[in-house]
Tab-separated table of C-alpha atoms in Angstrom:
chain	number	residue	atom	x	y	z
A	1480	MET	CA	-38.455	-6.422	-22.422
A	1481	SER	CA	-41.056	-4.253	-20.603
A	1482	THR	CA	-44.192	-2.627	-21.683
A	1483	ILE	CA	-43.623	1.099	-21.119
A	1484	ALA	CA	-46.068	3.821	-21.235
A	1485	PHE	CA	-44.271	7.118	-22.005
A	1486	ILE	CA	-46.348	10.265	-21.147
A	1487	GLY	CA	-44.964	13.602	-22.620
A	1488	LEU	CA	-43.288	13.590	-26.106
A	1489	GLY	CA	-41.539	16.889	-26.226
A	1490	ILE	CA	-38.036	18.021	-26.827
A	1491	MET	CA	-36.854	15.609	-24.001
A	1492	GLY	CA	-39.531	12.971	-23.965
A	1493	SER	CA	-39.586	12.022	-27.606
A	1494	PRO	CA	-35.984	10.950	-28.096
A	1495	MET	CA	-36.113	9.204	-24.800
A	1496	ALA	CA	-39.192	7.138	-25.990
A	1497	VAL	CA	-37.603	6.397	-29.343
A	1498	HIS	CA	-34.367	4.996	-27.396
A	1499	LEU	CA	-36.641	2.619	-25.360
A	1500	ALA	CA	-38.269	1.482	-28.413
A	1501	ASN	CA	-35.095	0.941	-30.194
A	1502	ALA	CA	-33.815	-1.165	-27.149
A	1503	GLY	CA	-36.660	-3.442	-27.865
A	1504	HIS	CA	-39.300	-2.489	-25.102
A	1505	THR	CA	-42.926	-1.969	-26.373
A	1506	VAL	CA	-43.515	1.525	-25.875
A	1507	LEU	CA	-46.827	3.344	-25.836
A	1508	GLY	CA	-46.694	7.091	-26.083
A	1509	TYR	CA	-48.974	9.759	-25.384
A	1510	ASN	CA	-48.715	13.555	-25.795
A	1511	ARG	CA	-51.437	16.267	-25.824
A	1512	SER	CA	-50.442	17.229	-29.244
A	1513	PRO	CA	-50.645	13.798	-31.147
A	1514	GLU	CA	-48.107	14.866	-34.042
A	1515	LYS	CA	-45.342	14.645	-31.457
A	1516	ALA	CA	-45.680	10.951	-31.398
A	1517	ARG	CA	-44.522	10.459	-35.080
A	1518	PRO	CA	-40.757	9.817	-34.211
A	1519	LEU	CA	-41.903	7.020	-31.664
A	1520	VAL	CA	-44.195	5.419	-34.180
A	1521	GLU	CA	-41.412	5.525	-36.759
A	1522	ALA	CA	-39.152	3.739	-34.215
A	1523	GLY	CA	-41.651	0.984	-33.872
A	1524	GLY	CA	-43.773	2.458	-30.907
A	1525	ILE	CA	-47.531	3.043	-30.652
A	1526	ALA	CA	-49.400	6.214	-30.319
A	1527	ALA	CA	-51.889	6.049	-27.621
A	1528	ALA	CA	-54.901	8.316	-27.784
A	1529	SER	CA	-55.098	8.857	-24.046
A	1530	ILE	CA	-53.131	8.412	-20.775
A	1531	ALA	CA	-55.478	5.738	-19.759
A	1532	GLU	CA	-55.097	3.803	-22.966
A	1533	ALA	CA	-51.176	4.178	-22.534
A	1534	VAL	CA	-50.971	2.863	-19.166
A	1535	ALA	CA	-53.631	0.285	-18.921
A	1536	GLY	CA	-51.162	-2.503	-19.622
A	1537	ALA	CA	-47.970	-1.009	-18.810
A	1538	ASP	CA	-45.161	-2.514	-16.589
A	1539	VAL	CA	-43.589	0.912	-16.432
A	1540	VAL	CA	-44.892	4.484	-16.822
A	1541	ALA	CA	-42.484	7.122	-17.712
A	1542	ILE	CA	-43.459	10.683	-17.182
A	1543	MET	CA	-41.821	13.798	-18.941
A	1544	VAL	CA	-44.015	16.922	-18.620
A	1545	PRO	CA	-43.135	20.589	-17.749
A	1546	ASP	CA	-44.045	21.275	-14.116
A	1547	SER	CA	-45.543	20.111	-10.764
A	1548	PRO	CA	-49.056	20.611	-11.794
A	1549	ASP	CA	-48.721	18.716	-15.162
A	1550	VAL	CA	-47.256	15.588	-13.315
A	1551	ALA	CA	-50.062	15.764	-10.470
A	1552	GLN	CA	-52.643	15.956	-13.514
A	1553	VAL	CA	-51.028	13.032	-15.256
A	1554	LEU	CA	-51.226	10.860	-12.135
A	1555	THR	CA	-54.342	11.989	-10.280
A	1556	ALA	CA	-56.854	12.730	-13.193
A	1557	ASP	CA	-59.827	10.499	-13.967
A	1558	ASP	CA	-58.092	9.287	-17.014
A	1559	GLY	CA	-54.658	9.488	-15.331
A	1560	VAL	CA	-52.172	6.862	-14.115
A	1561	PHE	CA	-53.474	6.033	-10.727
A	1562	ALA	CA	-57.101	5.410	-11.905
A	1563	ASN	CA	-56.022	3.266	-14.873
A	1564	ALA	CA	-52.593	1.569	-14.327
A	1565	ARG	CA	-52.308	-1.739	-12.826
A	1566	PRO	CA	-51.265	-1.875	-9.050
A	1567	GLY	CA	-47.580	-2.789	-8.757
A	1568	THR	CA	-46.817	-0.665	-11.920
A	1569	LEU	CA	-43.350	1.150	-11.515
A	1570	ILE	CA	-43.935	4.925	-12.074
A	1571	ILE	CA	-40.660	7.009	-13.213
A	1572	ASP	CA	-41.231	10.656	-13.283
A	1573	PHE	CA	-38.364	12.064	-15.330
A	1574	SER	CA	-39.780	15.735	-15.022
A	1575	SER	CA	-38.317	18.396	-12.921
A	1576	ILE	CA	-40.756	19.564	-10.252
A	1577	ARG	CA	-40.801	20.649	-6.646
A	1578	PRO	CA	-39.460	18.089	-4.154
A	1579	ASP	CA	-42.261	18.439	-1.700
A	1580	VAL	CA	-44.730	17.592	-4.572
A	1581	THR	CA	-42.770	14.750	-5.415
A	1582	VAL	CA	-42.799	13.508	-1.757
A	1583	GLU	CA	-46.708	13.899	-1.740
A	1584	LEU	CA	-47.381	12.060	-5.000
A	1585	ALA	CA	-44.729	9.359	-4.009
A	1586	GLY	CA	-46.900	8.835	-0.847
A	1587	GLU	CA	-50.119	8.886	-2.711
A	1588	ALA	CA	-48.630	6.260	-5.201
A	1589	LYS	CA	-47.524	4.031	-2.496
A	1590	GLU	CA	-51.018	4.108	-0.822
A	1591	LYS	CA	-52.644	3.007	-4.185
A	1592	GLY	CA	-50.081	0.034	-4.550
A	1593	PHE	CA	-47.679	1.549	-7.103
A	1594	ARG	CA	-44.029	1.921	-6.966
A	1595	PHE	CA	-42.559	5.445	-7.587
A	1596	LEU	CA	-39.075	6.930	-8.588
A	1597	ASP	CA	-38.366	10.811	-9.186
A	1598	ALA	CA	-35.762	10.775	-11.786
A	1599	PRO	CA	-35.070	14.237	-13.247
A	1600	VAL	CA	-32.500	14.322	-15.845
A	1601	SER	CA	-29.649	16.635	-16.958
A	1602	GLY	CA	-28.054	16.977	-20.219
A	1603	GLY	CA	-30.668	18.826	-22.289
A	1604	GLU	CA	-31.768	17.840	-25.733
A	1605	ALA	CA	-28.295	16.796	-26.997
A	1606	GLY	CA	-28.198	14.411	-23.926
A	1607	ALA	CA	-31.432	13.120	-24.835
A	1608	ILE	CA	-30.780	12.506	-28.392
A	1609	ASN	CA	-27.440	10.751	-27.545
A	1610	ALA	CA	-28.896	8.696	-24.751
A	1611	ALA	CA	-26.253	10.343	-22.414
A	1612	LEU	CA	-28.477	11.920	-19.794
A	1613	SER	CA	-27.507	12.295	-16.147
A	1614	ILE	CA	-30.187	10.915	-14.242
A	1615	MET	CA	-30.568	11.692	-10.346
A	1616	VAL	CA	-33.073	9.210	-8.702
A	1617	GLY	CA	-35.025	9.295	-5.573
A	1618	GLY	CA	-36.916	6.205	-4.198
A	1619	ALA	CA	-36.455	2.821	-2.971
A	1620	ARG	CA	-33.268	0.711	-3.920
A	1621	GLU	CA	-35.318	-2.260	-5.177
A	1622	ASP	CA	-37.450	0.022	-7.524
A	1623	PHE	CA	-34.283	1.680	-8.642
A	1624	ASP	CA	-32.826	-1.820	-9.456
A	1625	ALA	CA	-36.159	-2.639	-11.401
A	1626	ALA	CA	-35.824	0.379	-13.436
A	1627	ALA	CA	-32.073	-0.557	-14.558
A	1628	GLU	CA	-33.112	-1.278	-18.089
A	1629	VAL	CA	-35.093	1.837	-18.679
A	1630	PHE	CA	-32.283	4.023	-17.199
A	1631	GLU	CA	-29.615	2.198	-19.379
A	1632	ALA	CA	-31.546	3.000	-22.648
A	1633	VAL	CA	-31.687	6.816	-21.947
A	1634	GLY	CA	-28.961	7.647	-19.622
A	1635	LYS	CA	-25.140	7.663	-19.038
A	1636	THR	CA	-24.743	8.528	-15.535
A	1637	VAL	CA	-27.473	7.143	-13.253
A	1638	VAL	CA	-27.370	7.423	-9.585
A	1639	LEU	CA	-29.734	6.795	-6.655
A	1640	VAL	CA	-29.261	9.880	-4.379
A	1641	GLY	CA	-31.806	9.226	-1.736
A	1642	PRO	CA	-35.375	8.519	-0.753
A	1643	SER	CA	-38.311	10.091	-2.573
A	1644	GLY	CA	-37.813	13.696	-3.221
A	1645	SER	CA	-34.005	13.526	-3.329
A	1646	GLY	CA	-33.783	13.324	-7.022
A	1647	GLN	CA	-35.830	16.491	-7.420
A	1648	THR	CA	-33.531	18.205	-4.684
A	1649	VAL	CA	-30.373	17.271	-6.497
A	1650	LYS	CA	-31.873	18.515	-9.833
A	1651	ALA	CA	-32.742	21.848	-8.294
A	1652	ALA	CA	-29.012	22.150	-7.283
A	1653	ASN	CA	-28.023	21.046	-10.883
A	1654	GLN	CA	-30.148	23.822	-12.262
A	1655	LEU	CA	-28.640	26.436	-9.870
A	1656	ILE	CA	-25.162	25.545	-11.265
A	1657	VAL	CA	-26.141	25.371	-14.764
A	1658	ALA	CA	-27.708	28.902	-14.592
A	1659	ALA	CA	-24.902	30.436	-12.848
A	1660	ASN	CA	-22.581	29.036	-15.490
A	1661	ILE	CA	-24.498	30.277	-18.535
A	1662	GLN	CA	-24.868	33.681	-17.066
A	1663	ALA	CA	-21.075	33.888	-16.460
A	1664	LEU	CA	-20.124	32.525	-19.860
A	1665	ALA	CA	-22.570	35.156	-21.333
A	1666	GLU	CA	-20.834	38.087	-19.502
A	1667	ALA	CA	-17.524	36.675	-20.530
A	1668	ILE	CA	-18.409	36.566	-24.220
A	1669	VAL	CA	-19.688	40.117	-24.114
A	1670	PHE	CA	-16.696	41.292	-22.278
A	1671	LEU	CA	-14.251	39.670	-24.783
A	1672	GLU	CA	-16.288	41.048	-27.793
A	1673	ALA	CA	-15.958	44.495	-26.270
A	1674	TYR	CA	-12.240	44.407	-26.434
A	1675	GLY	CA	-12.094	42.943	-29.934
A	1676	VAL	CA	-10.587	39.607	-28.994
A	1677	ASP	CA	-10.669	36.567	-31.297
A	1678	THR	CA	-13.704	35.129	-29.108
A	1679	GLN	CA	-13.395	31.689	-30.662
A	1680	ALA	CA	-9.670	31.399	-29.854
A	1681	ALA	CA	-10.268	32.667	-26.349
A	1682	LEU	CA	-13.028	30.319	-25.669
A	1683	GLU	CA	-10.876	27.397	-26.796
A	1684	VAL	CA	-8.036	28.364	-24.422
A	1685	LEU	CA	-10.512	28.914	-21.661
A	1686	GLY	CA	-12.071	25.644	-22.305
A	1687	GLY	CA	-8.779	23.898	-21.859
A	1688	GLY	CA	-8.290	25.480	-18.275
A	1689	LEU	CA	-10.240	25.808	-14.916
A	1690	ALA	CA	-12.948	27.696	-16.874
A	1691	GLY	CA	-13.753	24.887	-19.042
A	1692	SER	CA	-17.272	23.277	-18.582
A	1693	ALA	CA	-20.181	21.400	-20.277
A	1694	VAL	CA	-21.836	24.607	-20.423
A	1695	LEU	CA	-19.063	26.327	-22.426
A	1696	ASN	CA	-18.741	23.379	-24.770
A	1697	GLN	CA	-22.495	23.371	-25.330
A	1698	LYS	CA	-23.640	26.827	-25.263
A	1699	ALA	CA	-20.916	28.894	-26.511
A	1700	ALA	CA	-21.602	28.325	-30.015
A	1701	LYS	CA	-25.095	29.500	-29.596
A	1702	MET	CA	-24.033	32.811	-27.975
A	1703	LEU	CA	-21.481	33.434	-30.758
A	1704	GLY	CA	-23.836	32.903	-33.406
A	1705	ARG	CA	-26.804	34.474	-31.923
A	1706	GLU	CA	-28.918	31.424	-32.490
A	1707	PHE	CA	-31.032	30.360	-29.527
A	1708	ALA	CA	-33.266	27.608	-30.845
A	1709	PRO	CA	-34.580	25.859	-27.784
A	1710	GLY	CA	-32.937	22.761	-26.271
A	1711	PHE	CA	-34.012	23.770	-22.661
A	1712	ARG	CA	-36.375	26.903	-22.730
A	1713	ILE	CA	-35.866	29.916	-20.372
A	1714	ASP	CA	-39.378	29.353	-19.289
A	1715	LEU	CA	-38.486	26.037	-17.854
A	1716	HIS	CA	-35.240	27.050	-16.243
A	1717	HIS	CA	-37.143	30.116	-14.584
A	1718	LYS	CA	-39.575	27.655	-13.115
A	1719	ASP	CA	-36.512	25.480	-11.925
A	1720	LEU	CA	-34.850	28.318	-10.266
A	1721	GLY	CA	-38.116	29.212	-8.586
A	1722	ILE	CA	-38.041	25.664	-7.163
A	1723	VAL	CA	-34.425	25.906	-5.909
A	1724	THR	CA	-34.910	29.549	-4.296
A	1725	SER	CA	-38.166	28.479	-2.590
A	1726	ALA	CA	-36.694	25.298	-1.190
A	1727	ALA	CA	-33.497	27.150	-0.015
A	1728	ARG	CA	-35.804	29.475	1.938
A	1729	GLU	CA	-37.623	26.413	3.554
A	1730	ALA	CA	-34.288	25.010	4.482
A	1731	GLY	CA	-33.045	28.306	5.971
A	1732	VAL	CA	-29.994	28.567	3.444
A	1733	VAL	CA	-28.920	31.423	1.648
A	1734	ILE	CA	-28.198	31.246	-2.192
A	1735	PRO	CA	-27.605	34.837	-3.249
A	1736	LEU	CA	-26.211	33.987	-6.633
A	1737	GLY	CA	-29.365	31.748	-7.338
A	1738	ALA	CA	-31.612	34.673	-6.462
A	1739	LEU	CA	-29.829	37.033	-8.764
A	1740	VAL	CA	-29.769	34.491	-11.619
A	1741	GLY	CA	-33.461	33.870	-10.983
A	1742	GLN	CA	-34.210	37.568	-11.307
A	1743	LEU	CA	-32.233	37.711	-14.792
A	1744	MET	CA	-34.240	34.696	-15.991
A	1745	THR	CA	-37.337	36.578	-15.022
A	1746	SER	CA	-36.119	39.787	-16.928
A	1747	ALA	CA	-35.501	37.415	-19.863
A	1748	ARG	CA	-39.013	36.206	-19.932
A	1749	ALA	CA	-40.355	39.973	-19.485
A	1750	ASN	CA	-38.377	40.726	-22.507
A	1751	GLY	CA	-39.930	37.976	-24.694
A	1752	ASP	CA	-37.140	35.427	-24.462
A	1753	GLY	CA	-38.915	32.751	-22.601
A	1754	SER	CA	-39.406	30.330	-25.499
A	1755	LEU	CA	-35.673	30.798	-26.272
A	1756	ASP	CA	-32.975	28.101	-25.162
A	1757	HIS	CA	-31.615	29.153	-21.820
A	1758	SER	CA	-28.244	30.246	-23.468
A	1759	GLY	CA	-30.480	33.095	-24.477
A	1760	LEU	CA	-29.434	34.770	-21.170
A	1761	PHE	CA	-26.781	36.068	-23.288
A	1762	ARG	CA	-29.300	38.595	-24.836
A	1763	GLY	CA	-29.920	39.953	-21.438
A	1764	VAL	CA	-26.345	40.749	-20.987
A	1765	THR	CA	-26.260	42.653	-24.448
A	1766	ARG	CA	-29.246	44.489	-23.237
A	1767	LEU	CA	-27.830	45.768	-20.068
A	1768	SER	CA	-24.475	46.484	-21.943
A	1769	GLY	CA	-26.224	48.483	-24.862
A	1770	THR	CA	-24.882	46.233	-27.445
A	1771	GLU	CA	-27.783	44.291	-28.326
């Protein structure tokens, strides 16, 4: 069993850290809001007072924070990972950030004697709670193999997709597909409701055919119930679509649907929906349809 420092105990990080503690690892968790460490402590983990304290004796440092600047801060600050962890420590960044930033940070980590994997996840809050996340990993094969026990505790589908930055590139593609599916589902439900169809029955039969998807299974009930407590916030998905549209432009490829859904995410935030679950894109469709 390993000693693991887990930085970032939010909606996703908290259940992941708990699973690692339940698997028998020694887990020291740090979050800027100390109360977020309570579930980990109840599972037998330890609440650290700082990143430096959490990482000082760790074999593995896991990071799950919102955005590229947050990851850079966790790694490079005076009280951060690079300055306080032992050389040879394996760093696993579960956050979803820009691929180019990941490549830069991985290079800096290597220069300082650390091992680094970018390992963004998909599956949302439900996947984190059920230890059923899909994890797309970028980095060296030997580091991927060394992280097996960590990945097994939190994920179900774990794949090494290429060198550093590859995990983030695949996650960007994932977020494009998910956003497009959520928008299409929202439009379909508004369309069905306009015709007075038994929407629940309609979604049942749609789910059994080619229109079926994990998005339909997990998000339709939120839309039908107009209940958008965050599992994955619109603010974060907006950030991710910015990553994929920017990366696509740099690669010289065209993603018109991604650009459109990105604008719809921007509209949702402008209308005050940024803190809602990304299924809250439904509210944008009702606004445009005059049925809000």
